[in-house]
CSV table of C-alpha atoms in Angstrom, one decimal:
chain,number,residue,atom,x,y,z
A,24,MET,CA,-160.1,-134.6,-80.9
A,25,LYS,CA,-158.6,-136.0,-77.7
A,26,LYS,CA,-155.1,-135.0,-78.8
A,27,LEU,CA,-156.2,-131.4,-79.3
A,28,VAL,CA,-157.8,-131.3,-75.8
A,29,ILE,CA,-154.6,-132.6,-74.2
A,30,ILE,CA,-152.5,-130.0,-76.0
A,31,ASN,CA,-155.0,-127.3,-75.0
A,32,HIS,CA,-154.9,-128.4,-71.4
A,33,ARG,CA,-151.1,-128.4,-71.4
A,34,MET,CA,-151.1,-125.0,-73.0
A,35,LYS,CA,-153.5,-123.7,-70.3
A,36,ASN,CA,-151.2,-125.1,-67.6
A,37,PHE,CA,-148.2,-123.6,-69.2
A,38,LEU,CA,-149.8,-120.2,-69.5
A,39,PHE,CA,-151.0,-120.3,-65.9
A,40,LEU,CA,-147.6,-121.2,-64.6
A,41,PHE,CA,-145.9,-118.5,-66.8
A,42,SER,CA,-148.4,-115.9,-65.6
A,43,VAL,CA,-147.8,-116.7,-61.9
A,44,LEU,CA,-144.0,-116.5,-62.4
A,45,PHE,CA,-144.3,-113.3,-64.4
A,46,LEU,CA,-146.5,-111.6,-61.9
A,47,GLY,CA,-144.2,-112.7,-59.1
A,48,LEU,CA,-141.2,-111.2,-60.9
A,49,ILE,CA,-143.1,-108.0,-61.6
A,50,SER,CA,-144.3,-107.6,-58.0
A,51,SER,CA,-140.8,-108.2,-56.7
A,52,ALA,CA,-139.4,-105.6,-59.1
A,53,GLN,CA,-142.1,-103.2,-58.1
A,54,ASN,CA,-140.9,-103.3,-54.5
A,55,ASP,CA,-137.4,-102.2,-55.5
A,56,LYS,CA,-136.5,-98.5,-54.9
A,57,SER,CA,-133.1,-97.9,-56.4
A,58,ASN,CA,-133.4,-94.0,-56.3
A,59,ARG,CA,-134.4,-91.6,-53.6
A,60,ASP,CA,-137.0,-89.0,-54.6
A,61,ALA,CA,-135.7,-85.4,-54.7
A,62,PHE,CA,-136.3,-83.6,-51.4
A,63,LYS,CA,-135.3,-80.5,-49.4
A,64,LEU,CA,-132.8,-81.4,-46.6
A,65,GLU,CA,-133.0,-79.0,-43.6
A,66,ILE,CA,-130.7,-79.5,-40.6
A,67,ALA,CA,-130.6,-77.3,-37.5
A,68,ILE,CA,-127.1,-76.0,-36.7
A,69,ASP,CA,-127.7,-73.7,-33.8
A,70,SER,CA,-130.7,-71.6,-32.5
A,71,ILE,CA,-130.2,-69.2,-35.4
A,72,ASN,CA,-128.6,-71.1,-38.3
A,73,PHE,CA,-129.6,-74.1,-40.3
A,74,TYR,CA,-128.3,-76.0,-43.3
A,75,GLU,CA,-130.5,-76.4,-46.3
A,76,GLN,CA,-129.8,-78.5,-49.5
A,77,ASN,CA,-132.0,-79.6,-52.4
A,78,VAL,CA,-131.1,-83.3,-52.7
A,79,GLU,CA,-131.7,-84.4,-56.2
A,80,ARG,CA,-133.2,-87.7,-57.3
A,81,SER,CA,-130.2,-90.0,-56.8
A,82,PRO,CA,-129.3,-93.6,-56.2
A,83,TYR,CA,-129.1,-94.9,-52.6
A,84,PHE,CA,-126.2,-97.1,-53.5
A,85,VAL,CA,-123.5,-95.0,-55.1
A,86,LYS,CA,-121.5,-98.1,-55.9
A,87,GLU,CA,-122.1,-101.8,-55.2
A,88,LYS,CA,-122.8,-102.1,-51.4
A,89,VAL,CA,-121.8,-98.4,-50.8
A,90,LEU,CA,-124.9,-96.8,-49.3
A,91,GLN,CA,-125.3,-93.0,-48.9
A,92,ILE,CA,-127.9,-91.8,-46.4
A,93,TYR,CA,-129.1,-88.4,-45.4
A,94,PRO,CA,-130.7,-87.3,-42.1
A,95,SER,CA,-134.5,-87.9,-42.1
A,96,GLU,CA,-134.2,-91.1,-44.2
A,97,THR,CA,-135.3,-94.5,-43.1
A,98,LEU,CA,-134.2,-97.3,-45.5
A,99,LEU,CA,-135.1,-100.9,-45.9
A,100,ILE,CA,-132.1,-102.7,-47.3
A,101,GLU,CA,-133.0,-106.2,-48.6
A,102,THR,CA,-129.9,-108.4,-48.9
A,103,GLU,CA,-129.0,-111.6,-50.8
A,104,ILE,CA,-126.7,-113.9,-48.8
A,105,LYS,CA,-124.4,-116.4,-50.6
A,106,GLY,CA,-122.3,-118.7,-48.4
A,107,ASP,CA,-121.3,-116.7,-45.4
A,108,SER,CA,-121.3,-113.2,-46.9
A,109,ILE,CA,-123.6,-110.4,-48.1
A,110,TYR,CA,-123.7,-110.9,-51.8
A,111,SER,CA,-126.0,-108.0,-52.8
A,112,MET,CA,-128.1,-105.2,-51.3
A,113,LYS,CA,-131.0,-103.1,-52.6
A,114,VAL,CA,-133.4,-100.6,-51.1
A,115,VAL,CA,-137.0,-101.7,-51.1
A,116,LYS,CA,-140.3,-99.9,-50.5
A,117,GLU,CA,-141.8,-102.5,-48.2
A,118,ASN,CA,-140.3,-105.1,-45.8
A,119,ILE,CA,-141.8,-108.2,-47.3
A,120,ASN,CA,-138.7,-110.3,-46.4
A,121,PRO,CA,-137.9,-109.3,-42.8
A,122,GLU,CA,-135.5,-112.2,-42.4
A,123,LYS,CA,-133.1,-110.6,-44.8
A,124,THR,CA,-133.9,-106.9,-44.6
A,125,ILE,CA,-131.6,-104.5,-42.7
A,126,ILE,CA,-133.5,-101.4,-41.4
A,127,ILE,CA,-131.4,-98.2,-41.2
A,128,ASP,CA,-132.7,-94.9,-39.8
A,129,PHE,CA,-130.8,-91.6,-39.7
A,130,GLN,CA,-132.3,-88.7,-37.8
A,131,GLN,CA,-131.4,-85.4,-36.2
A,132,GLU,CA,-132.6,-84.7,-32.7
A,133,VAL,CA,-133.3,-81.0,-32.2
A,134,LYS,CA,-134.1,-79.1,-29.1
A,135,ASN,CA,-134.9,-75.3,-29.1
A,136,LYS,CA,-134.1,-75.2,-32.8
A,137,GLN,CA,-130.6,-76.4,-32.0
A,138,ASN,CA,-128.8,-79.7,-32.9
A,139,GLU,CA,-128.7,-82.0,-29.9
A,140,ARG,CA,-127.4,-85.1,-31.7
A,141,MET,CA,-127.4,-87.2,-34.9
A,142,ILE,CA,-128.7,-90.7,-34.4
A,143,LEU,CA,-128.1,-93.7,-36.7
A,144,SER,CA,-129.9,-96.9,-35.9
A,145,VAL,CA,-129.3,-100.2,-37.7
A,146,THR,CA,-131.5,-103.3,-37.2
A,147,ASN,CA,-129.8,-106.6,-37.8
A,148,PRO,CA,-132.3,-109.4,-39.0
A,149,PHE,CA,-129.6,-112.1,-39.1
A,150,ASN,CA,-128.4,-114.8,-36.7
A,151,LYS,CA,-124.9,-113.4,-37.1
A,152,THR,CA,-123.2,-110.2,-36.0
A,153,LEU,CA,-123.4,-107.5,-38.7
A,154,ARG,CA,-120.4,-105.2,-39.3
A,155,TYR,CA,-119.9,-102.2,-41.5
A,156,GLU,CA,-117.8,-99.1,-41.7
A,157,ALA,CA,-119.0,-95.5,-41.9
A,158,LEU,CA,-117.9,-92.2,-43.3
A,159,MET,CA,-119.5,-88.9,-42.4
A,160,PHE,CA,-119.6,-85.5,-44.0
A,161,VAL,CA,-120.0,-82.9,-41.3
A,162,ASN,CA,-121.2,-79.3,-41.6
A,163,GLY,CA,-118.2,-77.0,-42.2
A,164,GLY,CA,-116.1,-80.0,-43.3
A,165,SER,CA,-114.4,-80.4,-46.6
A,166,ASP,CA,-114.0,-84.2,-46.8
A,167,TRP,CA,-115.5,-87.5,-45.7
A,168,THR,CA,-114.3,-88.5,-42.2
A,169,PRO,CA,-114.3,-92.1,-40.9
A,170,THR,CA,-116.1,-92.7,-37.7
A,171,SER,CA,-116.2,-95.7,-35.3
A,172,ILE,CA,-119.2,-98.0,-35.5
A,173,ILE,CA,-120.4,-100.7,-33.0
A,174,PRO,CA,-121.1,-104.1,-34.6
A,175,VAL,CA,-124.8,-105.0,-34.6
A,176,ARG,CA,-125.3,-108.2,-32.6
A,177,PRO,CA,-127.7,-110.9,-34.0
A,178,LYS,CA,-131.4,-109.9,-34.1
A,179,LEU,CA,-130.7,-106.6,-32.3
A,180,LYS,CA,-130.7,-102.9,-33.1
A,181,THR,CA,-127.8,-100.5,-32.4
A,182,PHE,CA,-127.9,-96.7,-31.9
A,183,GLU,CA,-124.9,-94.6,-32.9
A,184,MET,CA,-124.9,-91.0,-31.7
A,185,TRP,CA,-122.8,-88.0,-32.6
A,186,ASN,CA,-122.9,-84.3,-31.4
A,187,ASP,CA,-121.5,-83.3,-34.8
A,188,VAL,CA,-124.0,-81.9,-37.4
A,189,ILE,CA,-123.7,-84.6,-40.1
A,190,LEU,CA,-125.0,-83.7,-43.5
A,191,SER,CA,-124.7,-87.2,-45.0
A,192,MET,CA,-123.2,-90.6,-44.2
A,193,VAL,CA,-121.7,-93.4,-46.4
A,194,LEU,CA,-122.0,-96.9,-45.1
A,195,VAL,CA,-119.6,-99.5,-46.6
A,196,GLU,CA,-117.8,-102.8,-46.0
A,197,TRP,CA,-120.9,-104.7,-45.1
A,198,ARG,CA,-120.0,-108.1,-43.7
A,199,PHE,CA,-120.7,-110.7,-41.0
A,200,GLY,CA,-118.2,-111.0,-38.1
A,201,GLU,CA,-117.4,-112.4,-34.7
A,202,ASN,CA,-119.8,-111.7,-31.8
């Protein structure tokens, strides 16, 4: 009888630990947001004209560590760091790991129904300077155009501003660099 009780107790402990680990994995996966929901993108061009596009449900990362963002989006990018480099990146719904989550916000500032500027802000949660490259697709353009980006110093936020009407941006080459 004692042997059965010991086995039963071990089985209960095993089931309890398995349940805790399983629930932890499920709650972590539930925070992932690999695809944006479909939405209508509306961007002011001038006091009369505006750009409109139905953005379909689509992945945020079009390739590994290649992020596409549209005006009006705020994204929480949770990272995994291996050694001294960014190993992986994923969009999450909630910032439950702020020490490893980059916050990116892309907005259009409008005045009198006219584009004033496009603003991209990036918050660096790391103790190292964060670097990346950017390409933009502007209204009336036919191709992605590189643009200069200021490195984001440790634990700070940068603001990039353009007078161009930018329909979408791609952020690539994520890495740590010199201050």
